[in-house]
XYZ file of C-alpha atoms in Angstrom:
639
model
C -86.996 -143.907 -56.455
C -89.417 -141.519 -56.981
C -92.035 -141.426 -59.816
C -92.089 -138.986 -62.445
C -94.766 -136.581 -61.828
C -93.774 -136.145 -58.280
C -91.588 -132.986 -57.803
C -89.006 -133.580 -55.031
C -89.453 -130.975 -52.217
C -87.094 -128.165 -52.545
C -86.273 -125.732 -49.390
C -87.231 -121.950 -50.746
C -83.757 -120.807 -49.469
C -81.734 -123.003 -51.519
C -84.230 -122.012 -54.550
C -83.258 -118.660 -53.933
C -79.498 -119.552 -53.832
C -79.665 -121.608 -56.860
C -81.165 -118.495 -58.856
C -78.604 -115.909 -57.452
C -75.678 -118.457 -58.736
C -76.932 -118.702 -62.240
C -77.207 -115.074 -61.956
C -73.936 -114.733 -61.499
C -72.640 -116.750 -63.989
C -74.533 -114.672 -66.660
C -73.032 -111.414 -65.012
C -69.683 -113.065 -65.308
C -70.092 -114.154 -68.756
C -71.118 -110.636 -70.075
C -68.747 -108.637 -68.276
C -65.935 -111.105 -70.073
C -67.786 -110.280 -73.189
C -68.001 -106.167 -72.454
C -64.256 -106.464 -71.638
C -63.446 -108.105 -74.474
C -65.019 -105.864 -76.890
C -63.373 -103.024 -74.932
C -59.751 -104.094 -75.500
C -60.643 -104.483 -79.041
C -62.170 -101.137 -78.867
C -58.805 -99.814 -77.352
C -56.712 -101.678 -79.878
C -58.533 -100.234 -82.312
C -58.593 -97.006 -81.129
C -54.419 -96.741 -80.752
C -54.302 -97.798 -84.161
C -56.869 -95.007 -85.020
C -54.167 -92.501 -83.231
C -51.309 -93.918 -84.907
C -53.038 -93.217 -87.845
C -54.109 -89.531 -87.184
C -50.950 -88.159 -85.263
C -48.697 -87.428 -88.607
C -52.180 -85.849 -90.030
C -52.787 -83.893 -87.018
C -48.710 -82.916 -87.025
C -48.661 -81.851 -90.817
C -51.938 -79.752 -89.991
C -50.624 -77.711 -87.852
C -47.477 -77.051 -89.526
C -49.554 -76.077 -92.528
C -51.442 -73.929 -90.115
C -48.375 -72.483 -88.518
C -46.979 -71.802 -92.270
C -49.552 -69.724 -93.187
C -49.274 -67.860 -90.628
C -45.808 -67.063 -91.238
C -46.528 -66.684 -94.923
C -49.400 -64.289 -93.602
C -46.580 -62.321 -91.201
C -43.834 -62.127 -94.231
C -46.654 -60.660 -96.650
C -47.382 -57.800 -93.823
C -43.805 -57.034 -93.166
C -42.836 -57.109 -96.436
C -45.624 -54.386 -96.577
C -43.870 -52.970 -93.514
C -40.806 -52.643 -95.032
C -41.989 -51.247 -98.433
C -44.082 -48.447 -96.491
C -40.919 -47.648 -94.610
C -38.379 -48.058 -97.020
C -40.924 -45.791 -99.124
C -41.267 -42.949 -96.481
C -37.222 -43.185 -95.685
C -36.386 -42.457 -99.558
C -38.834 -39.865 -99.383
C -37.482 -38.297 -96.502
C -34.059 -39.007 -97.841
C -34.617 -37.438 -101.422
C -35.428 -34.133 -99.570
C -32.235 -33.992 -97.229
C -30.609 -34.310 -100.561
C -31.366 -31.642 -101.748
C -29.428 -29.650 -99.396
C -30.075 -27.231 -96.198
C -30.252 -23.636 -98.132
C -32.961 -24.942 -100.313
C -35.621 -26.665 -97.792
C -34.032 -24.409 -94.804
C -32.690 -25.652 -91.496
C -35.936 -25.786 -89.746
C -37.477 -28.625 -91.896
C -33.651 -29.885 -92.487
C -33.650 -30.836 -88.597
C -37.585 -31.678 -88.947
C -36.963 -34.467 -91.703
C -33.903 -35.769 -89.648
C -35.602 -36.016 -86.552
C -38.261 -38.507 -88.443
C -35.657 -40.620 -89.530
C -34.628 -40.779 -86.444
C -37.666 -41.392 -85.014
C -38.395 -44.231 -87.654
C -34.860 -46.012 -86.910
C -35.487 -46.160 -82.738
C -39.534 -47.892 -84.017
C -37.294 -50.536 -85.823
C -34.726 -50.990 -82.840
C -37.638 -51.002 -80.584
C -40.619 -52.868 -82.149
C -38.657 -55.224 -85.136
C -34.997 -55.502 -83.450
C -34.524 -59.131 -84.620
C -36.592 -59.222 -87.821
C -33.818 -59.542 -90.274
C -36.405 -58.171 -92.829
C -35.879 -54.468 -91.393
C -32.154 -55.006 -90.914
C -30.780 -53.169 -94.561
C -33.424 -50.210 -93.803
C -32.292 -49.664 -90.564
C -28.800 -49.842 -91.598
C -29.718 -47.029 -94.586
C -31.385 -45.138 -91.967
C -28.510 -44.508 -89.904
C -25.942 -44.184 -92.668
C -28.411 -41.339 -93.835
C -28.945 -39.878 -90.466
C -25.356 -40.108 -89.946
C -24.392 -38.019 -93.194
C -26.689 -35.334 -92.784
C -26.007 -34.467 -89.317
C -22.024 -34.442 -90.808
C -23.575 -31.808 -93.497
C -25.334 -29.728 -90.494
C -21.909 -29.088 -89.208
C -20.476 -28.552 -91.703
C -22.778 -25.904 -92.705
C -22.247 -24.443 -89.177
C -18.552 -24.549 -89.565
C -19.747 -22.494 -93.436
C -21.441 -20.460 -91.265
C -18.959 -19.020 -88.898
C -16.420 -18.949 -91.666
C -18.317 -15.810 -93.431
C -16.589 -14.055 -91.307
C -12.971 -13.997 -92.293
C -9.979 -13.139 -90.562
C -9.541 -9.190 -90.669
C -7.219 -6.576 -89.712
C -8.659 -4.677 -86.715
C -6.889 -1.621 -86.888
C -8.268 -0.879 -90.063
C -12.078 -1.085 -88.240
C -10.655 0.884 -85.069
C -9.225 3.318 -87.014
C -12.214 3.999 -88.896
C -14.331 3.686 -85.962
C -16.715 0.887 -87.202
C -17.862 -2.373 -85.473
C -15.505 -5.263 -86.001
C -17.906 -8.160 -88.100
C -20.972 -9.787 -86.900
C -23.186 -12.113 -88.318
C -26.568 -11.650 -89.659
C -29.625 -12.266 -87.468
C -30.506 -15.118 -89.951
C -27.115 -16.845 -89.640
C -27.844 -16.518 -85.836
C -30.987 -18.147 -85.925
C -29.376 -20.765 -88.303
C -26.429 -21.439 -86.157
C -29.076 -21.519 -83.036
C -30.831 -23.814 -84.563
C -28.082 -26.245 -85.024
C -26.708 -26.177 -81.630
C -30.466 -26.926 -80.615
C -30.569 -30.509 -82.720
C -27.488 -31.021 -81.187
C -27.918 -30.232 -77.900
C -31.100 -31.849 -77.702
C -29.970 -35.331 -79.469
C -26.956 -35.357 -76.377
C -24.713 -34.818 -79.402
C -23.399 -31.337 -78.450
C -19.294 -32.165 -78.211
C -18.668 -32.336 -81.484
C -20.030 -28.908 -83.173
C -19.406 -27.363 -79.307
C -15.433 -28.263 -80.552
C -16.357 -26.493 -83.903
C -17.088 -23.524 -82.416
C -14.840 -22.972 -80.071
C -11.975 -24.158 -82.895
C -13.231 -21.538 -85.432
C -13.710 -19.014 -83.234
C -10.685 -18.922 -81.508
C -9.114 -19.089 -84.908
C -10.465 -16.545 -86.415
C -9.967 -13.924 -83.798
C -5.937 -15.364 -83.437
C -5.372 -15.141 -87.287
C -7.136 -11.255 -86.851
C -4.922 -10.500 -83.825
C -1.641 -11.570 -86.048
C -1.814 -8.836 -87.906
C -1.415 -6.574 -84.625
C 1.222 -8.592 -83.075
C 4.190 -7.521 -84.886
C 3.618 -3.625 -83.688
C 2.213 -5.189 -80.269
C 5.935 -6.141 -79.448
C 7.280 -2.815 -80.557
C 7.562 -0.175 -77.335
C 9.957 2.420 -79.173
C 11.713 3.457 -81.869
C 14.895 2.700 -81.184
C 16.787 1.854 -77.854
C 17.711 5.277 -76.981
C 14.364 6.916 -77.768
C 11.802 7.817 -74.619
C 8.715 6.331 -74.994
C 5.982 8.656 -76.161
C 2.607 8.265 -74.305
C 0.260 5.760 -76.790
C 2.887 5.443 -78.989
C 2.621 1.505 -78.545
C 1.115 -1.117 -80.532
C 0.009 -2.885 -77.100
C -2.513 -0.332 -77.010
C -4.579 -0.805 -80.237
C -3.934 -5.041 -79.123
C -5.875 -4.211 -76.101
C -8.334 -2.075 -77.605
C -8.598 -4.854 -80.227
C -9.200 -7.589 -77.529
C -11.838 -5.660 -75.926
C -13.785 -5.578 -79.075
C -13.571 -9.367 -79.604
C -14.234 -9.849 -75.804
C -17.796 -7.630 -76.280
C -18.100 -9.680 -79.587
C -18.067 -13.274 -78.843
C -20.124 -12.666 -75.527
C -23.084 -11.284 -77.816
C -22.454 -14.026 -80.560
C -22.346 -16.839 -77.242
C -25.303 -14.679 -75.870
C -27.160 -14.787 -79.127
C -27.120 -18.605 -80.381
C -27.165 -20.349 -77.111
C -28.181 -18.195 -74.013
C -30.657 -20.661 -72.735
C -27.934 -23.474 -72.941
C -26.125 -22.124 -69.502
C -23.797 -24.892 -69.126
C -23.235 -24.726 -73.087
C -22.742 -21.393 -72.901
C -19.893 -20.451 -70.047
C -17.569 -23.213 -70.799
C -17.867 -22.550 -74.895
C -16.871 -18.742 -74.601
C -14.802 -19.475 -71.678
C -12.538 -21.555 -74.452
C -12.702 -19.546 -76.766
C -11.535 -16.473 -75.153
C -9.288 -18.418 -73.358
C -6.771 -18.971 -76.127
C -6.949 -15.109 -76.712
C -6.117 -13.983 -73.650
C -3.615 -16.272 -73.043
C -1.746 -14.952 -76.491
C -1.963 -11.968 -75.183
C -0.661 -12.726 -71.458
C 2.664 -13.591 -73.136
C 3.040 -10.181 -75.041
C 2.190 -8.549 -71.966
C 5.429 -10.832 -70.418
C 7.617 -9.784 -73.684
C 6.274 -6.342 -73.254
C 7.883 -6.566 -69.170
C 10.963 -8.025 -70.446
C 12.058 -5.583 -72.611
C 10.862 -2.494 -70.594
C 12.986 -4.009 -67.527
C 15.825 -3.674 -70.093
C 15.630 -0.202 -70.361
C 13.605 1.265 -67.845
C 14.904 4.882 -68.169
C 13.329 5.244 -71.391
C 10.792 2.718 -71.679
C 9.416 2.098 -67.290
C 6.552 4.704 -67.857
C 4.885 2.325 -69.873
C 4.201 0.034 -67.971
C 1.353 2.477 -66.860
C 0.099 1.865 -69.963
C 0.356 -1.752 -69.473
C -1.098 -1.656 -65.716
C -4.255 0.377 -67.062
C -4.680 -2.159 -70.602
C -4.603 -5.284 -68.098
C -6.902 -3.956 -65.685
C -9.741 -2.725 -69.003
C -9.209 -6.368 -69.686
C -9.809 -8.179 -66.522
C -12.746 -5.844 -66.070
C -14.389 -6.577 -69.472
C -14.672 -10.005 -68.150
C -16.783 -9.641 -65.513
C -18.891 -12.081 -66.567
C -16.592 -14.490 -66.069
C -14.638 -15.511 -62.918
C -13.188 -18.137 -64.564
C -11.724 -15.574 -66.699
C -11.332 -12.233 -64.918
C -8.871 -14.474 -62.348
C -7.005 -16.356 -65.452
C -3.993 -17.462 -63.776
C -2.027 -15.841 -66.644
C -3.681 -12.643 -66.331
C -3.208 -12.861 -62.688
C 0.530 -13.268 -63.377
C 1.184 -10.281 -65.125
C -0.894 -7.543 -63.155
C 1.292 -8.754 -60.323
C 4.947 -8.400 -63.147
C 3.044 -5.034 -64.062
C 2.601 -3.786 -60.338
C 6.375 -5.079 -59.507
C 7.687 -2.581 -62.165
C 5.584 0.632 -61.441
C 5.712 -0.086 -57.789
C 9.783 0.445 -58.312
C 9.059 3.210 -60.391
C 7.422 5.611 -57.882
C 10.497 4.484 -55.063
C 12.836 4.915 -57.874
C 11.311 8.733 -58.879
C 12.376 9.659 -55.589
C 15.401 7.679 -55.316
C 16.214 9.787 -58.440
C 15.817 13.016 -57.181
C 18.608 12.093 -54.583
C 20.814 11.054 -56.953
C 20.426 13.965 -59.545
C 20.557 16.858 -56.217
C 23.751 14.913 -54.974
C 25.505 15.806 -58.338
C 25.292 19.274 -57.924
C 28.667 21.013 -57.087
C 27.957 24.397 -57.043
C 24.641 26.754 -56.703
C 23.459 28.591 -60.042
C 25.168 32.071 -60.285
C 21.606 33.769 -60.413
C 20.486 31.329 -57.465
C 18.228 29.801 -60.071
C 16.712 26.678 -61.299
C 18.971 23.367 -61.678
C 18.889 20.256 -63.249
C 17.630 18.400 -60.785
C 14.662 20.164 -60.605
C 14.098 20.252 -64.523
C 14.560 16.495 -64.385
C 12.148 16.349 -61.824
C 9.143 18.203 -62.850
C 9.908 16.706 -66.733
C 9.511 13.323 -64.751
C 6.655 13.935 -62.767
C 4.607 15.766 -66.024
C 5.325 12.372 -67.857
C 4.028 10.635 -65.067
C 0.993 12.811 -64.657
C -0.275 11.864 -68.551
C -0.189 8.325 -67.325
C -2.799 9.357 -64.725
C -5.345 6.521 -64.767
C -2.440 3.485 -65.299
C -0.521 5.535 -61.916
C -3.899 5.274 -60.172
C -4.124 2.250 -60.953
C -0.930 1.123 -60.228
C -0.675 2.869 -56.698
C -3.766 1.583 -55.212
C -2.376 -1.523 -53.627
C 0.464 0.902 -52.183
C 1.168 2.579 -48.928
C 3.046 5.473 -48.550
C 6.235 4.076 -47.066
C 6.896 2.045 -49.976
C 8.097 4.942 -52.324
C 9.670 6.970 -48.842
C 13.455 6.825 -49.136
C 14.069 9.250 -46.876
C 12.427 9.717 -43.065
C 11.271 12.971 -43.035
C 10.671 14.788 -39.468
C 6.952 16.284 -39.405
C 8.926 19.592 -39.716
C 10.727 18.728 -42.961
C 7.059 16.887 -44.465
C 4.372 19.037 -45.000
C 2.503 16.175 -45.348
C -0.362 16.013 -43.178
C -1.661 12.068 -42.129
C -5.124 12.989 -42.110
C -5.255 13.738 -45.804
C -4.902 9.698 -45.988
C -7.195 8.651 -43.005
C -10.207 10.571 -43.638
C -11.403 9.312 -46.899
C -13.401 6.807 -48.534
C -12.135 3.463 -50.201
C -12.430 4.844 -53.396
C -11.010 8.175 -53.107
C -7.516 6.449 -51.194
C -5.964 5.819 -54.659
C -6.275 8.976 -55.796
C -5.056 10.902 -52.511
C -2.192 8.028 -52.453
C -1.333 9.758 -56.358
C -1.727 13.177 -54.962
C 0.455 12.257 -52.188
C 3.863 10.793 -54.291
C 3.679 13.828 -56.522
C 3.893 16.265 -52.935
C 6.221 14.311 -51.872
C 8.328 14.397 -54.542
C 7.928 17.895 -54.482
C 9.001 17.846 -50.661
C 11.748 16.087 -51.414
C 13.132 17.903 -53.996
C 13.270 21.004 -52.098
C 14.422 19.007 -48.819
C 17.241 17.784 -50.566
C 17.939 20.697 -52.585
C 18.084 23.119 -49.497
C 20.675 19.978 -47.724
C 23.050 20.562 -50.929
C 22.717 24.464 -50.756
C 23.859 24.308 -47.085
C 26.873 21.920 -47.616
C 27.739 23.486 -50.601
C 27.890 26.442 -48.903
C 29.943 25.251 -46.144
C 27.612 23.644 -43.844
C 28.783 20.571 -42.296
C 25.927 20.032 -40.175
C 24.050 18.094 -42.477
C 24.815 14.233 -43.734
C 25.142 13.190 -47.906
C 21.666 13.257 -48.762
C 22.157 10.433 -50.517
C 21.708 8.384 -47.411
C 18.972 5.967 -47.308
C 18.788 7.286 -43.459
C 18.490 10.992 -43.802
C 17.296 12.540 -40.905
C 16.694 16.439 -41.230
C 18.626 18.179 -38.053
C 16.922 21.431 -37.803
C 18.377 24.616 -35.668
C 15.931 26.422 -32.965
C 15.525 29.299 -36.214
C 15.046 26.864 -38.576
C 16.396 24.451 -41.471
C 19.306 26.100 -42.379
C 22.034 27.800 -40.829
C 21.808 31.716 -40.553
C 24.389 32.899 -42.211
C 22.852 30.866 -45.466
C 19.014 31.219 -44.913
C 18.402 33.949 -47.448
C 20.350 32.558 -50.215
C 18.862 29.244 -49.829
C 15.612 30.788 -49.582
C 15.916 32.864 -52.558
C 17.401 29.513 -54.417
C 14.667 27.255 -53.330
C 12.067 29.618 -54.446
C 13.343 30.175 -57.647
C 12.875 26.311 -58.097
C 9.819 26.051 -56.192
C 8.783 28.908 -59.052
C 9.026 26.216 -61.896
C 7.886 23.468 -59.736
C 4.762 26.105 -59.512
C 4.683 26.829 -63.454
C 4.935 23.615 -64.185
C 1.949 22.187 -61.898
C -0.011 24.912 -63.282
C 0.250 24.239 -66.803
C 0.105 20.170 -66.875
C -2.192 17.847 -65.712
C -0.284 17.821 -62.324
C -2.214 20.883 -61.120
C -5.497 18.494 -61.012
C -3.558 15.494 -60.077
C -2.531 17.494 -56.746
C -5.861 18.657 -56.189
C -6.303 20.908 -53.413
C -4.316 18.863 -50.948
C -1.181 18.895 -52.878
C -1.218 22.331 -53.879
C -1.480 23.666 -50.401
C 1.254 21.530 -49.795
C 3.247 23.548 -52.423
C 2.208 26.770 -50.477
C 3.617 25.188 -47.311
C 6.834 24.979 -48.812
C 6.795 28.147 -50.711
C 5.836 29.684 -47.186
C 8.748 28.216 -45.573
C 11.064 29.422 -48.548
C 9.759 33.200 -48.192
C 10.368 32.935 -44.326
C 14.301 31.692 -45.095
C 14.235 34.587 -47.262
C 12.786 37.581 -45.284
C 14.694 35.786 -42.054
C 17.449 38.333 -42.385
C 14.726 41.420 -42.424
C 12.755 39.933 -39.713
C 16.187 40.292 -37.628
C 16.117 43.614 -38.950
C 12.561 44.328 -37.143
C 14.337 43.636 -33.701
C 16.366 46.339 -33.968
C 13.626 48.638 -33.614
C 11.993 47.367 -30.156
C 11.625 49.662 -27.522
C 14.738 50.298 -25.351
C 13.691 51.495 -22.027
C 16.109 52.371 -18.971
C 15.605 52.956 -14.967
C 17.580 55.990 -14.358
C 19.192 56.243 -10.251
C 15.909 58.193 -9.118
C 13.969 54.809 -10.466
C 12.547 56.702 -13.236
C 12.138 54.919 -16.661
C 13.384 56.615 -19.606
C 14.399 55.761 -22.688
C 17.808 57.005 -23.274
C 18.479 59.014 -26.715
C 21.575 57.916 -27.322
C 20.390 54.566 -27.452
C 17.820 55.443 -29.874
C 20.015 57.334 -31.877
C 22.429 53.818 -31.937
C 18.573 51.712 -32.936
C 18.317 54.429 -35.614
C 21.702 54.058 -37.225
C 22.050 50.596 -36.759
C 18.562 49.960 -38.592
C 20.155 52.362 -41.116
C 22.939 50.090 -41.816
C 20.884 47.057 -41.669
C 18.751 48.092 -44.391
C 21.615 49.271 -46.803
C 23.242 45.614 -46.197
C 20.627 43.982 -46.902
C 19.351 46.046 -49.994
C 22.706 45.413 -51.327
C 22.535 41.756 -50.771
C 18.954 41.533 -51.553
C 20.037 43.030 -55.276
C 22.458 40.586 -55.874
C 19.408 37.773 -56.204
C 17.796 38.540 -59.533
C 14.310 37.100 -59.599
C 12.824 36.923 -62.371
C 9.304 36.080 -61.129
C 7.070 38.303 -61.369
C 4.736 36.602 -58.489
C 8.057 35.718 -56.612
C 8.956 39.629 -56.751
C 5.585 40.740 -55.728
C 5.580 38.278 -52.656
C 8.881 39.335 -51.748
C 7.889 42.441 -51.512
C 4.878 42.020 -49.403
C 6.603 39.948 -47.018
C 9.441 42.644 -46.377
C 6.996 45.206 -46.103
C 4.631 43.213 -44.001
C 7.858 42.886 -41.390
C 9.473 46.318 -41.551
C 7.071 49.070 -42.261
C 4.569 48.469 -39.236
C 7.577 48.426 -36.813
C 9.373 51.302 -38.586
C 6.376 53.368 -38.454
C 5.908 52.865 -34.487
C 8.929 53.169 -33.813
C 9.464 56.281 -36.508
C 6.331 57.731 -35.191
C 7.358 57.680 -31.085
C 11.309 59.112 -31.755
C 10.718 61.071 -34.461
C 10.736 64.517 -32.919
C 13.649 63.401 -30.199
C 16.109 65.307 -32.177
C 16.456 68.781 -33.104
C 18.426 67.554 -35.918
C 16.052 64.703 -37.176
C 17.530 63.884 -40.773
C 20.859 63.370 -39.138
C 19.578 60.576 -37.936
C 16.933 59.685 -39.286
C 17.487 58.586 -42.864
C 13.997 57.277 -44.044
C 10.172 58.320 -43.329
C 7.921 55.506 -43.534
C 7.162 56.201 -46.978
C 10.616 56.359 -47.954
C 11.555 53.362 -46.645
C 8.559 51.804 -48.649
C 10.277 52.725 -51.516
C 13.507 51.448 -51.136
C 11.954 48.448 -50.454
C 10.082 49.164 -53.674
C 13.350 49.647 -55.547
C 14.694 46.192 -53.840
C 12.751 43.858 -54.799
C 12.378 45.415 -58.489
């Protein structure tokens, strides 16, 4: 036991151990305590946030209220302002187009329509712009409705109208003013430029066409008359298709302007609007065109010739639409130029096939060898064809020569001559094709003509000429058997004479041209030969006779001269008694007679009258005419 003021002895390292454990326990103790107060800290603070949450919560849905109570208040603004500038804009439209004018009629639209796509773009699903948007529309909608139908207002000023009254009083079928033109302009512009163009495009073509069809009624009725009555030739221009087509062409001109005026810078507007509207026209027309064929292939001996008409109206209207392939090769108009060319491509064969028919029928030559029926009937036809001039032109052009041709004609029988055809240009072929029926006609006429005189007059040589085949078989001297030449010559000139008269005083003398008319002196050449063939025997008569006497001399014996003398003598009188019989009553004819016989016998009668003259001591006994005698008998023949 130890006293008490003696400290025990302690080691410094279990001092220091002793310090750091009660050190520890303190640290312990408080770190207890500081957790302690920091679970009540977190209790308390979980209540706190219990607490706040449904405060914090109702905040913000205050906070998000106003703001839609903030949003509400603007677009109710919104809407006010709009629904304020829309019946602003709206009272205007009402008050129609003529008073505020199209221009600001389109202007106030377009705003409308600008403020409707703002709403559809900006406030699609605010249900507060939903009844404005709806009025917007509705409005929109109505006055576009009232901008075609003034259009439509428009385009009905002009009423349907009969156009023979304007054609026959030579003034301009109706046109709108410029300021309905800019009006109607303007409205295809809105349209066209809001991708709304089908509907007032239908307007247009639907009036139009309407208008022009209800104007073209009052044509029709004449348009399907051709003549008359049944039996009655048809009289150049006498038909109603003729004003029709001259009626046509004037709407054709018209509607390409009006299409021209309102929308020219709207190309693929434009074609396929006039296109359908001239469409319906010409398609109206087409089938009077067919009716037209129909009845003229009824009764083509009084009525074929128009179709020359027809041919010429078709082709005016096909090339008044240029402008237009589309149109200009409408299957329907392509249709009936080829009926058309059918017709009058059977009417030139037929002319000739006529001419056959109408020779073949004569029996017996004229007493005074003069003109027949056949060759009345002829020329009548061919001056009826020559007034159709341009529709034959026309009509011929896609022809060749061998498609009229009934007959084969021998170069010697044609006096047609192949270059006529071959050296030309492209446009001068359907005029020399023209030129060339009417000569051959002509040719034919006379071909046939002289082919009836000769079996008529006993002639067996020759075939009917009414064979498709006819071949002309001609004789070393000529066409014609001897023994007939003269009177067939004097015949065929006597016809070739009217031929002549007529040619010269109708439009067939320019239809010729120079071609055909030296054609016609061909012929009348040949014809003159026939006729002077009997004095050109005559002529041989009076060629030298010479004879080789038994000393080898040559002489010419006078007996033999004295035979040439008399047998000239008797020659002539023959013939001046058969040359009487043929009265001509041509002047011309007379006067070329005369030359020709002349021409033959006087230069040989006065060589041979000038060698043997003074061979006889008794001249007069032989020797009935001097030259100028015999100039006058000739004289006296052919008076």
């Amino acid at each position: 036991m130890t006293s008490v003021g003696t400290l025990p002895k302690i080691d410094i390292d279990e001092a220091d151990i002793l310090v750091l454990s009660r050190g520890l326990e303190k640290t312990s103790k408080l770190t207890y305590d500081i957790n302690k107060s920091l679970s009540q800290i977190v209790q308390t603070s979980d209540q706190s946030t219990r607490l706040f949450v449904p405060i914090l919560s109702r905040n913000n849905e205050l906070t998000i209220l106003q703001k839609n109570i903030e949003s509400t208040l603007n677009s109710v603004a919104s809407v006010k302002d709009l629904a304020t500038e829309a019946s602003k804009y709206e009272i205007l439209l009402t008050k129609g187009i003529k008073e505020i004018g199209i221009k600001n009629y389109t202007q106030l639209i377009h705003r409308l329509d600008d403020m409707a796509e703002s709403i559809n773009i900006n406030n699609k699903q605010n249900a507060e712009f939903n009844g404005i948007l709806i009025r917007l529309t509705e409005v929109i909608k109505d006055s576009e409705a009232n901008l075609r139908m003034y259009f439509v207002a428009i385009l009905n000023t002009i009423k349907p109208f009969d156009p023979q009254i304007n054609m026959n009083k030579k003034i301009p079928f109706p046109y709108y003013e410029d300021q309905q033109l800019s009006e109607l302009s303007s409205i295809l512009d809105y349209f066209y430029n809001n991708s709304d163009i089908d509907s007032i495009q239908e307007s247009l073509i639907n009036e139009r066409s309407q208008t022009i069809l209800k104007s073209m009624a009052f044509l029709e009725p004449f348009a399907k008359r051709i003549t008359t009555s049944k039996n009655a030739p048809y009289e150049k221009g006498s038909s109603g298709m003729n004003p029709y087509t001259e009626a046509i062409l004037g709407f054709i001109a018209n509607e390409k302007s009006l299409i021209d005026d309102i929308c020219s810078q709207y190309m693929t507007f434009k074609e396929p609007t006039l296109d359908a509207i001239l469409k319906r026209l010409l398609k109206t027309y087409s089938k009077l065109i067919n009716y037209n064929l129909e009845s003229i292939k009824g009764n083509l001996d009084n009525t074929g010739i128009f179709s020359f008409e027809l041919v010429e109206s078709v082709q005016n209207v096909r090339r008044s639409l240029r402008f237009s392939q589309n149109l200009q090769n409408l299957d329907s108009l392509v249709q009936c130029s080829k009926k058309i060319d059918q017709v009058t491509q059977s009417l030139f064969k037929d002319t000739i096939q006529r001419i056959g028919e109408k020779v073949n029928r004569l029996s017996s030559l004229p007493t005074d060898n003069g003109v027949t029926e056949s060759t009345v009937d002829t020329m009548s036809r061919l001056r009826k064809l020559g007034e159709f001039q341009s529709g034959c032109i026309t009509a011929i052009s896609s022809m060749e020569r061998n498609n009229w041709l009934v007959t084969s004609f021998s170069p010697k029988d044609s006096t047609f001559d192949d270059k006529f055809l071959k050296n030309c240009s492209e446009k001068e072929v359907s005029v020399r094709l023209l030129s060339c029926f009417f000569s051959d006609c002509i040719d034919t006429l006379c071909l046939f003509l002289e082919k009836r005189a000769e079996k008529i007059l006993g002639n067996n040589m020759s075939s009917e000429i009414s064979s498709p085949a006819l071949t002309h078989t001609s004789s070393k001297d000529g066409f014609s058997s001897p023994k007939h030449k003269q009177r067939i010559g004097y015949f065929i000139l006597m016809n070739i004479s009217l031929v002549e008269q007529i040619v010269e005083k109708s439009s067939l003398s320019s239809i010729l041209g120079q071609e055909g008319n030296v054609r016609i002196k061909k012929l009348h050449k040949r014809y003159v030969d026939y006729m002077v063939a009997d004095w050109k025997d005559l002529t041989a008569i009076l060629m030298d006779a010479v004879f080789i006497d038994s000393a080898g001399k040559k002489s010419k014996d006078k007996e033999q001269i004295k035979e040439k003398f008399k047998r000239f003598n008797d020659g002539f009188e023959a013939l001046e008694s058969k040359t009487k019989q043929y009265r001509l009553t041509d002047p011309a004819l007379k006067k070329r007679l005369k030359s020709e016989i002349v021409s033959l016998i006087i230069p040989m009668y006065e060589r041979f009258y000038g060698r043997y003259k003074d061979s006889f001591k008794n001249p007069r006994k032989h020797i009935k005419y001097t030259p100028t005698e015999l100039t006058s008998a000739i004289d006296q023949v052919t008076r």
